[in-house]
XYZ file of C-alpha atoms in Angstrom:
645
model
C 0.143 0.032 0.012
C 1.020 3.574 -0.711
C -0.387 6.558 0.727
C -2.584 8.650 -1.047
C -1.919 12.366 -1.170
C -5.744 13.499 -0.223
C -8.837 11.897 1.024
C -12.543 13.598 0.829
C -15.332 11.788 2.365
C -19.062 12.566 1.548
C -21.424 11.105 4.113
C -24.873 11.477 2.772
C -27.595 10.794 5.237
C -31.174 10.813 3.920
C -32.884 9.596 0.833
C -33.294 11.341 -2.555
C -37.273 10.962 -3.008
C -38.460 12.183 0.083
C -36.174 14.103 2.957
C -32.907 15.070 0.852
C -29.722 14.563 2.708
C -27.638 15.906 5.325
C -24.042 16.028 3.817
C -20.673 15.650 5.988
C -17.764 16.568 4.177
C -14.085 15.692 5.445
C -11.019 16.585 3.921
C -7.331 15.061 4.675
C -4.629 17.148 2.818
C -1.113 15.512 2.501
C -1.881 12.379 4.029
C -3.064 13.703 7.511
C -6.068 13.290 9.362
C -8.995 15.418 8.582
C -8.493 19.039 9.178
C -11.766 20.405 7.652
C -14.917 18.930 8.454
C -18.048 20.619 6.853
C -21.543 20.177 6.790
C -24.121 20.953 4.078
C -27.412 19.850 2.675
C -28.826 18.154 -0.704
C -32.677 18.896 -1.101
C -34.879 15.911 -2.066
C -35.102 15.420 -5.624
C -38.131 13.088 -6.446
C -37.902 14.123 -10.025
C -34.205 13.031 -10.394
C -34.801 9.879 -8.559
C -37.511 8.990 -10.921
C -35.375 10.056 -13.662
C -32.332 7.779 -13.025
C -34.459 4.728 -12.191
C -36.299 5.526 -15.864
C -32.997 5.928 -17.647
C -31.437 2.621 -16.419
C -34.500 0.663 -16.721
C -36.720 1.832 -19.630
C -33.825 3.488 -21.772
C -30.831 1.741 -21.261
C -31.981 -2.072 -20.697
C -34.256 -1.659 -23.969
C -31.129 -1.480 -25.658
C -29.803 -4.938 -24.747
C -33.175 -6.828 -25.314
C -33.612 -9.785 -25.741
C -30.856 -10.237 -22.972
C -32.797 -9.009 -20.154
C -35.573 -10.281 -17.889
C -38.975 -9.271 -18.886
C -40.712 -7.238 -16.158
C -43.658 -9.350 -16.000
C -41.620 -12.421 -15.381
C -41.723 -14.430 -12.196
C -38.279 -14.783 -10.423
C -38.797 -18.483 -10.375
C -39.745 -18.560 -14.148
C -36.832 -20.534 -15.364
C -37.834 -19.861 -19.063
C -37.524 -15.977 -18.728
C -34.620 -14.192 -19.700
C -31.656 -13.639 -17.311
C -29.750 -9.977 -17.427
C -26.542 -11.440 -19.024
C -23.474 -9.695 -20.291
C -24.826 -8.259 -23.089
C -23.680 -10.160 -26.154
C -21.722 -7.993 -28.926
C -24.006 -6.775 -31.718
C -22.388 -5.235 -34.812
C -24.028 -1.991 -34.056
C -26.657 -0.895 -31.772
C -27.336 2.167 -34.011
C -28.128 0.091 -36.969
C -30.417 -2.390 -35.144
C -32.122 -0.179 -32.528
C -31.700 3.294 -33.906
C -34.844 4.719 -31.997
C -34.039 3.267 -28.590
C -30.438 3.847 -29.071
C -30.982 7.659 -29.492
C -33.511 7.569 -26.845
C -31.045 6.287 -24.478
C -28.180 9.009 -25.441
C -30.878 11.561 -25.167
C -32.066 10.121 -21.523
C -28.103 10.340 -20.590
C -27.635 13.769 -21.631
C -30.795 14.982 -19.426
C -30.152 12.857 -16.407
C -26.286 14.100 -16.524
C -27.941 17.732 -16.755
C -30.317 17.628 -13.971
C -27.704 15.897 -11.755
C -25.179 18.835 -11.970
C -28.048 21.096 -11.380
C -29.056 19.452 -8.014
C -25.353 19.667 -6.909
C -25.489 23.283 -7.695
C -27.888 23.492 -4.840
C -26.866 26.506 -2.583
C -26.042 24.392 0.711
C -24.094 22.015 -1.198
C -22.288 24.486 -3.574
C -20.390 25.690 -0.611
C -18.835 22.410 0.125
C -17.779 22.260 -3.825
C -16.121 25.638 -3.293
C -14.541 23.997 -0.056
C -13.078 21.456 -1.835
C -11.740 23.522 -4.857
C -9.863 25.847 -2.254
C -8.206 23.118 -0.177
C -7.189 20.696 -3.233
C -4.962 21.073 -5.910
C -5.887 19.621 -9.565
C -2.282 17.749 -10.109
C -2.782 15.863 -7.190
C -4.352 12.343 -6.837
C -8.044 12.523 -4.666
C -9.680 9.613 -2.922
C -13.194 10.663 -3.205
C -15.617 8.317 -0.902
C -19.415 8.882 -1.121
C -20.782 7.068 1.899
C -24.742 6.629 1.327
C -27.169 3.878 1.634
C -29.809 5.231 -0.820
C -29.681 3.048 -4.020
C -30.257 5.966 -6.383
C -27.404 7.736 -5.201
C -24.903 4.615 -6.841
C -26.718 4.945 -9.973
C -26.059 8.705 -10.466
C -23.026 9.599 -12.663
C -20.801 11.074 -10.247
C -17.944 11.116 -12.610
C -19.658 13.869 -14.439
C -19.512 16.215 -11.407
C -17.639 19.460 -12.682
C -15.323 18.785 -9.791
C -14.605 15.230 -10.825
C -13.986 16.531 -14.381
C -11.856 19.357 -13.481
C -9.658 17.433 -10.915
C -8.654 14.693 -13.502
C -6.770 12.840 -10.929
C -10.282 11.840 -8.767
C -11.991 8.816 -8.762
C -15.206 8.216 -7.034
C -15.858 5.246 -4.952
C -18.921 4.202 -2.977
C -19.458 2.938 0.716
C -22.100 2.209 3.238
C -23.248 4.967 5.484
C -21.920 2.921 8.394
C -18.248 2.346 8.280
C -16.754 -0.584 9.387
C -12.888 -1.777 10.237
C -11.405 -4.341 8.248
C -9.619 -7.051 9.651
C -7.193 -8.915 7.636
C -4.035 -11.160 8.358
C -0.578 -9.781 7.784
C 0.506 -10.946 4.323
C 3.629 -12.988 3.732
C 6.532 -11.978 1.221
C 5.844 -13.716 -1.974
C 6.947 -12.807 -5.650
C 3.714 -13.035 -7.262
C 0.067 -11.817 -7.050
C -2.166 -14.662 -6.491
C -5.577 -14.436 -8.310
C -8.664 -16.722 -8.363
C -10.383 -16.624 -11.384
C -13.743 -17.830 -11.680
C -15.394 -18.009 -15.096
C -18.946 -18.558 -14.613
C -21.712 -20.135 -16.985
C -20.760 -18.827 -20.589
C -24.105 -19.199 -22.439
C -24.194 -16.045 -25.123
C -21.033 -14.526 -23.668
C -17.165 -15.092 -24.177
C -14.745 -15.119 -21.396
C -11.810 -16.353 -23.424
C -10.552 -12.978 -23.927
C -10.550 -12.597 -20.065
C -8.778 -15.732 -19.308
C -6.319 -15.026 -22.101
C -5.058 -11.641 -20.661
C -5.100 -12.920 -17.344
C -2.918 -15.535 -17.952
C -0.066 -13.038 -19.210
C -0.144 -10.604 -16.264
C 3.338 -9.934 -14.943
C 4.339 -11.378 -11.321
C 0.711 -13.115 -11.044
C -0.175 -16.755 -10.364
C -3.566 -17.274 -11.631
C -5.867 -19.947 -10.976
C -8.946 -20.656 -13.211
C -12.211 -22.411 -12.126
C -14.261 -22.625 -15.271
C -18.196 -23.171 -14.901
C -17.354 -24.583 -11.191
C -19.587 -26.041 -8.832
C -20.446 -24.468 -5.569
C -18.133 -26.759 -3.623
C -15.160 -26.153 -5.727
C -15.243 -22.475 -5.107
C -15.907 -22.975 -1.229
C -12.823 -25.259 -1.183
C -10.591 -22.430 -2.603
C -11.573 -20.083 -0.624
C -10.699 -21.982 2.767
C -7.843 -24.046 1.320
C -5.785 -21.085 -0.173
C -4.650 -17.597 0.369
C -6.013 -15.009 -2.380
C -5.049 -11.271 -3.091
C -7.506 -10.989 -5.746
C -10.811 -12.675 -6.925
C -12.222 -12.157 -10.218
C -15.533 -13.029 -11.315
C -16.573 -13.158 -15.265
C -20.065 -14.720 -16.546
C -23.666 -13.826 -15.718
C -24.973 -12.024 -12.903
C -28.255 -10.228 -11.941
C -29.920 -8.416 -9.071
C -33.166 -9.409 -7.823
C -34.687 -6.886 -5.262
C -31.689 -6.408 -3.446
C -29.895 -9.600 -3.614
C -27.128 -10.316 -5.834
C -26.757 -13.829 -7.789
C -24.101 -15.077 -10.107
C -24.473 -18.265 -12.513
C -21.736 -20.799 -12.125
C -22.598 -23.424 -14.831
C -25.789 -24.366 -16.754
C -27.231 -26.065 -13.662
C -26.116 -23.927 -10.721
C -26.616 -20.359 -9.738
C -25.334 -19.013 -6.591
C -26.485 -16.245 -4.267
C -23.424 -14.053 -2.779
C -24.583 -14.941 0.773
C -24.209 -18.865 0.102
C -20.400 -18.631 0.404
C -20.299 -16.061 3.147
C -18.102 -18.006 5.514
C -15.851 -19.039 2.831
C -15.230 -15.393 1.693
C -15.114 -14.210 5.312
C -12.102 -16.499 5.686
C -10.555 -15.350 2.381
C -10.303 -11.825 3.588
C -8.905 -13.131 6.843
C -6.230 -14.775 4.676
C -5.559 -11.457 2.847
C -8.075 -11.073 -0.041
C -8.052 -7.407 -0.556
C -9.744 -6.690 -4.259
C -12.723 -8.727 -5.983
C -13.549 -7.874 -9.591
C -16.958 -8.624 -10.860
C -16.830 -8.480 -14.775
C -20.352 -9.245 -14.775
C -24.106 -7.460 -15.395
C -25.964 -5.512 -12.605
C -23.498 -5.630 -9.909
C -25.054 -3.203 -7.477
C -26.816 -6.438 -5.707
C -23.719 -7.737 -5.008
C -21.949 -4.884 -3.091
C -24.057 -5.523 0.149
C -22.543 -8.964 0.732
C -19.289 -7.932 -0.121
C -19.971 -5.385 2.732
C -20.613 -8.294 4.939
C -17.776 -10.153 4.122
C -15.471 -7.014 4.396
C -13.874 -7.330 1.364
C -11.874 -3.838 1.396
C -12.061 -3.058 -2.396
C -14.260 -4.364 -5.007
C -15.156 -3.179 -8.506
C -18.609 -3.788 -10.071
C -20.683 -2.879 -13.239
C -23.745 -0.770 -12.527
C -25.990 -2.282 -14.775
C -25.909 -4.852 -18.156
C -22.618 -4.961 -19.617
C -21.633 -5.537 -23.176
C -18.876 -8.202 -23.704
C -16.747 -5.589 -25.373
C -16.924 -3.127 -22.630
C -16.473 -5.713 -19.933
C -13.542 -7.002 -21.807
C -11.988 -3.658 -22.584
C -12.403 -2.440 -19.020
C -10.482 -5.507 -17.649
C -7.614 -5.574 -20.018
C -6.919 -1.596 -19.647
C -7.548 -1.554 -15.750
C -5.125 -4.384 -15.092
C -2.586 -3.482 -17.715
C -2.198 -0.207 -16.042
C -2.586 -1.570 -12.588
C -0.085 -4.063 -12.926
C 2.307 -1.751 -14.506
C 2.677 0.402 -11.348
C -0.328 2.746 -11.505
C -2.614 3.757 -8.373
C -5.642 1.689 -8.092
C -7.859 4.425 -8.470
C -5.720 6.026 -11.255
C -5.890 2.761 -13.107
C -9.847 2.463 -12.880
C -10.383 6.039 -13.846
C -8.309 5.464 -17.033
C -9.635 2.360 -17.999
C -13.127 3.646 -17.227
C -12.813 6.857 -19.582
C -11.480 4.652 -22.292
C -14.872 3.317 -22.518
C -15.889 6.558 -23.884
C -14.732 5.382 -27.338
C -17.306 2.319 -27.451
C -20.151 4.772 -26.666
C -20.874 4.835 -30.461
C -22.029 1.424 -30.493
C -22.471 0.960 -26.322
C -24.217 4.036 -24.690
C -23.353 5.082 -21.292
C -20.227 2.560 -21.297
C -18.173 4.669 -19.288
C -20.841 5.109 -16.825
C -20.813 1.037 -15.965
C -17.489 0.513 -13.832
C -17.701 1.552 -10.108
C -15.576 1.170 -7.140
C -17.216 0.065 -3.801
C -15.122 0.629 -0.759
C -15.625 -1.046 2.178
C -13.000 0.669 4.478
C -12.160 4.301 5.142
C -8.680 4.369 3.340
C -7.962 3.096 -0.339
C -4.061 3.004 -1.072
C -3.732 0.098 -3.462
C -0.937 -0.749 -5.847
C 0.172 -3.944 -7.710
C 3.246 -3.805 -5.774
C 1.560 -3.893 -2.414
C 0.660 -7.569 -2.929
C 4.229 -8.419 -3.331
C 5.468 -6.931 0.061
C 4.565 -7.339 3.651
C 1.889 -4.854 4.497
C 0.669 -4.140 7.886
C -2.853 -4.878 8.931
C -3.176 -2.206 11.426
C -4.044 1.230 9.218
C -2.442 3.877 11.340
C 0.647 1.807 12.146
C 1.535 1.577 8.184
C 0.488 4.727 6.700
C 2.569 8.070 7.057
C -0.740 9.937 6.144
C -2.139 9.413 9.522
C 0.642 11.737 11.153
C -0.888 14.453 13.452
C -2.865 16.958 11.072
C -2.642 19.925 13.448
C 0.300 21.045 15.712
C -0.938 22.251 18.897
C -0.209 25.949 19.932
C -1.443 25.627 23.302
C 1.099 25.900 26.097
C 3.768 23.112 26.664
C 3.523 21.721 29.890
C 7.148 22.559 30.801
C 6.954 26.024 30.338
C 5.916 27.085 34.012
C 9.013 27.310 36.389
C 6.837 26.941 39.224
C 4.916 23.785 37.787
C 8.573 22.536 36.916
C 9.600 23.163 40.303
C 6.755 21.360 42.044
C 7.008 18.444 39.674
C 10.747 17.829 40.563
C 10.124 18.346 44.081
C 7.802 15.817 44.186
C 9.942 13.584 42.188
C 12.740 14.061 44.522
C 10.894 13.212 47.618
C 9.036 10.132 45.942
C 12.760 9.003 45.244
C 13.886 9.155 48.690
C 10.834 7.478 49.687
C 11.339 4.716 47.376
C 14.802 3.777 47.095
C 14.052 0.121 45.597
C 12.253 1.487 42.757
C 14.939 4.011 42.068
C 17.231 1.318 41.739
C 14.934 -0.739 39.472
C 14.750 2.337 37.259
C 18.467 2.807 37.251
C 19.150 -0.617 36.611
C 16.325 -0.963 33.822
C 18.101 1.857 31.744
C 21.362 0.744 32.244
C 20.345 -2.742 30.938
C 18.596 -1.237 27.863
C 15.196 -2.748 28.888
C 13.842 0.900 29.180
C 14.827 3.178 26.452
C 15.479 7.230 27.649
C 12.945 9.521 28.459
C 9.912 7.675 27.035
C 10.015 4.917 29.132
C 10.407 7.091 32.250
C 6.929 8.780 31.109
C 5.172 5.238 30.744
C 6.429 4.490 34.381
C 5.058 8.104 35.828
C 1.926 7.212 34.015
C 1.327 3.973 35.469
C 2.120 5.657 39.040
C -0.704 8.114 38.183
C -3.138 5.324 37.300
C -2.072 3.182 40.345
C -2.628 6.565 42.715
C -6.286 6.464 41.434
C -7.160 2.933 41.106
C -5.705 1.762 44.365
C -7.721 2.350 47.831
C -5.472 4.778 50.067
C -5.827 7.054 53.072
C -5.180 10.023 50.740
C -8.040 12.343 50.915
C -7.652 13.680 47.400
C -5.548 10.883 45.397
C -6.466 12.646 42.145
C -3.820 15.521 43.255
C -1.065 13.052 43.474
C -1.902 11.331 40.380
C -2.118 14.722 38.426
C 1.510 15.245 39.472
C 2.458 11.770 38.058
C 0.682 12.299 34.806
C 2.340 15.830 34.583
C 5.728 14.147 35.035
C 4.848 12.075 32.458
C 4.438 14.753 30.343
C 7.437 16.637 31.396
C 9.553 13.659 29.722
C 7.491 13.047 27.003
C 5.079 15.987 25.906
C 3.259 13.672 23.684
C 2.555 10.494 25.804
C -0.938 9.867 24.682
C -1.981 7.816 27.685
C -0.991 10.681 30.195
C -2.804 13.026 28.187
C -6.087 11.048 28.155
C -5.667 10.580 31.916
C -5.352 14.387 32.471
C -8.136 14.714 30.301
C -10.303 12.287 32.301
C -9.086 14.214 35.635
C -10.140 17.754 34.251
C -13.254 16.225 32.803
C -14.449 14.905 36.352
C -13.438 18.176 37.726
C -15.561 20.117 35.327
C -12.723 21.902 33.851
C -13.831 21.242 30.269
C -11.155 23.325 28.272
C -8.518 21.761 29.696
C -10.030 18.380 29.335
C -10.490 18.829 25.625
C -6.906 20.340 25.137
C -5.670 16.803 26.780
C -8.090 14.874 24.806
C -7.002 16.592 21.480
C -3.570 15.864 22.278
C -4.203 12.296 22.618
C -6.217 12.062 19.733
C -3.397 13.786 17.702
C -1.142 11.068 18.716
C -3.341 8.431 17.260
C -5.132 7.137 20.729
C -8.782 5.775 20.203
C -9.493 6.538 23.849
C -8.731 10.195 23.517
C -10.449 10.427 20.303
C -13.530 8.794 21.660
C -13.616 11.316 24.864
C -13.019 14.166 22.804
C -16.125 13.316 20.719
C -18.010 13.122 23.798
C -17.288 16.246 24.865
C -18.381 17.642 21.481
C -21.874 15.756 21.903
C -22.073 17.525 25.401
C -21.407 20.822 23.893
C -24.232 20.681 21.237
C -22.001 19.673 18.211
C -23.429 16.131 17.373
C -22.333 16.407 13.601
C -18.558 17.096 14.306
C -18.595 14.369 16.971
C -19.994 11.782 14.257
C -17.221 12.920 12.256
C -14.598 12.558 14.581
C -15.914 9.077 15.809
C -15.282 7.630 12.209
C -11.698 8.502 12.724
C -12.002 6.895 16.118
C -12.867 3.664 14.685
C -9.964 3.836 12.434
C -7.736 4.194 15.582
C -8.811 1.302 17.145
C -6.425 -1.463 18.000
C -7.145 -5.474 18.837
C -8.116 -6.337 22.324
C -9.870 -2.879 23.129
C -13.330 -4.056 23.432
C -14.468 -1.491 25.875
C -13.319 1.298 23.492
C -14.788 -0.213 20.764
C -18.049 -0.209 22.902
C -17.801 3.312 23.814
C -17.278 4.487 20.356
C -20.185 2.788 19.033
C -22.347 3.898 22.002
C -21.300 7.425 21.417
C -21.994 7.078 17.459
C -25.542 6.076 18.624
C -25.688 9.268 20.958
C -24.613 11.497 18.461
C -27.023 10.053 15.714
C -29.941 10.238 18.312
C -28.947 14.031 18.885
C -29.427 14.689 14.968
C -32.730 12.482 14.917
C -30.936 10.040 12.676
C -32.639 7.165 14.508
C -31.958 4.375 11.942
C -28.422 5.289 12.342
C -28.777 5.367 16.025
C -30.482 2.030 16.242
C -27.725 0.381 14.513
C -24.879 1.911 16.370
C -26.408 1.002 19.706
C -27.503 -2.545 18.420
C -23.506 -2.865 17.831
C -22.710 -1.683 21.244
C -25.250 -3.807 22.948
C -23.850 -6.882 21.094
C -20.188 -5.651 22.442
C -21.230 -5.139 26.014
C -24.768 -6.600 26.741
C -24.907 -5.788 30.532
C -23.669 -2.009 30.088
C -26.248 0.082 30.933
C -25.723 3.373 28.890
C -26.178 2.021 25.411
C -29.722 0.450 26.831
C -30.501 4.135 28.139
C -29.990 5.558 24.922
C -31.781 2.798 22.856
C -35.054 3.193 25.137
C -35.225 6.701 23.937
C -35.747 5.803 20.408
C -38.890 6.774 19.202
C -41.563 4.189 18.013
C -39.845 1.757 20.007
C -42.061 -1.388 20.719
C -43.352 -1.419 24.447
C -41.801 -4.913 25.051
C -38.154 -3.604 23.704
C -38.592 -0.397 25.837
C -39.267 -2.361 28.896
C -36.288 -4.467 28.483
C -33.801 -1.590 27.623
C -35.091 0.389 30.376
C -34.666 -2.228 33.024
C -31.402 -2.880 31.782
C -30.447 0.837 31.873
C -31.884 1.388 35.246
C -30.023 -1.400 36.478
C -26.633 -1.168 35.250
C -25.862 2.505 34.681
C -22.694 3.397 36.551
C -23.759 6.992 37.249
C -20.270 8.081 37.211
C -20.602 10.411 33.884
C -23.177 13.306 33.975
C -24.831 12.469 30.961
C -25.513 8.836 31.911
C -27.037 10.365 34.929
C -29.629 12.259 32.955
C -30.113 9.259 30.567
C -31.025 6.975 33.439
C -33.458 10.012 34.964
C -34.894 10.281 31.324
C -35.923 6.290 31.364
C -37.174 6.536 34.965
C -39.525 9.413 33.998
C -40.561 7.541 31.114
C -41.393 4.662 33.175
C -43.270 6.471 35.754
C -45.307 8.196 33.125
C -46.187 4.561 31.857
C -46.799 3.545 35.336
C -44.208 1.004 34.963
C -41.932 -0.297 37.861
C -38.560 -1.633 36.387
């Protein structure tokens, strides 16, 4: 993996038909954490929603007849036509001129209305922000996160921003981000590809096979019209970098299906365990060079395959073949993944005299928050922890707040405190000196770790000290005296100031910890944002907190999910709130806070409310002010309903 220069995320929460979208924009420049976080709005546009459906269903698909299922056909009618990869024809214009021209006209009208929609005043200011902050000659990762199906059907590559910023390629993802967990790849000299060539009736996959065979530094294994058991065995037995599928596929409702052989079709969910295992073993990229691929991406998300390429709609053979050869040729020769996709997609425009909207068909679906893929990255070890491997995650903002060492009085007090402690603890002094001499602890950071641990012990260990936080605070300050950026010490000091009601100081230390890539500090900072009436800012920050999570942090993972639910609840995004709170409750079923928030969701069934309310009342710790308030609200609801927990 190589670092991307700039990352832009557009999070669209809502729908095109009815309520419009809240739009959250974040920009990270020069490989840093997002420095710009802006909120805007896109209005509902039912006319555009109807138009995009009409274009693909009634204008584009009719050109491919008879290679589509008729609308009247039952899903169980085996004699009905299936939406295959469209068989090549000599010329669409000569055979279907009227429908061909109608499709071209529809595409132009759709593009025009789409651009007008993006010119809405409350979104246009986000557009201007992008142009002010980003340079045209830099590569830009533009991720659109939304669960509305119409959004993925719109031609975002025709947005004037994408056209003017020629090194930008759009990718799509779910509104709710997840962390992709893969294994540490072993060094290898070849890229391992599993190529599945499915049912070949009326299409030609031989070109796909011929090109894949000659890829440089690639070990390609072909499964031709395989049985389901064959694919399953390969997913479990071997490790793959890329999985490729060519053949027939379709979407029925929201479910994607691929056709393996003349007798057998396969819903993507049917091999879910096998694909999850493949991801654990290092599967990074899936390419579905087949029709109607948007139904496949939902299960790709469930499997947590990091990156996939699918086709929006029915795809002609020549279009599918040219895209594959062009993309892999550039990708395998060293171009970045995003650049390779954009150039291969744009080259399809040359076929649009026969195949309208050809350059609209390939899209990237991204099930992770970073996209920095190269062919060479498959051939070398790649760290699995996002923030341990990417230079772009270095602190985004240099804090201009006062250094903890700038006060002579404070330094004197700390030094006196340290001197007194060393006199009282000669054995511990000897251990410290011996450790330094033996090289088991290295320099000042090791002392910072030690002093931070002493402060934690001061708080956690019962003692006769009336105010243990006073001594603990000195330990934490000593830790920062030796290492001004010690993330855990900043978190601990932030917690202390937070408990004392000194919010500005708490925010300072949480921010410092966050900029040192600490998930706990990030989460605590987000919590302060919500308390201060900034749930939108908290939502964006919490996305970053997810990325900072390390293994064996179940409590922090729970707390982040709970706070995401809280922020969504404050924004009245109840569906999102329910999702996040369900996640939190799955992680820590007996923790009361998430149940308290869940009980506040409107339209909650009475039985569900009773369950969540009971766990809330019995298990809230009463240590955080907001949790005390939530518990009181739930108790008020119970009293109003005449229910005793």
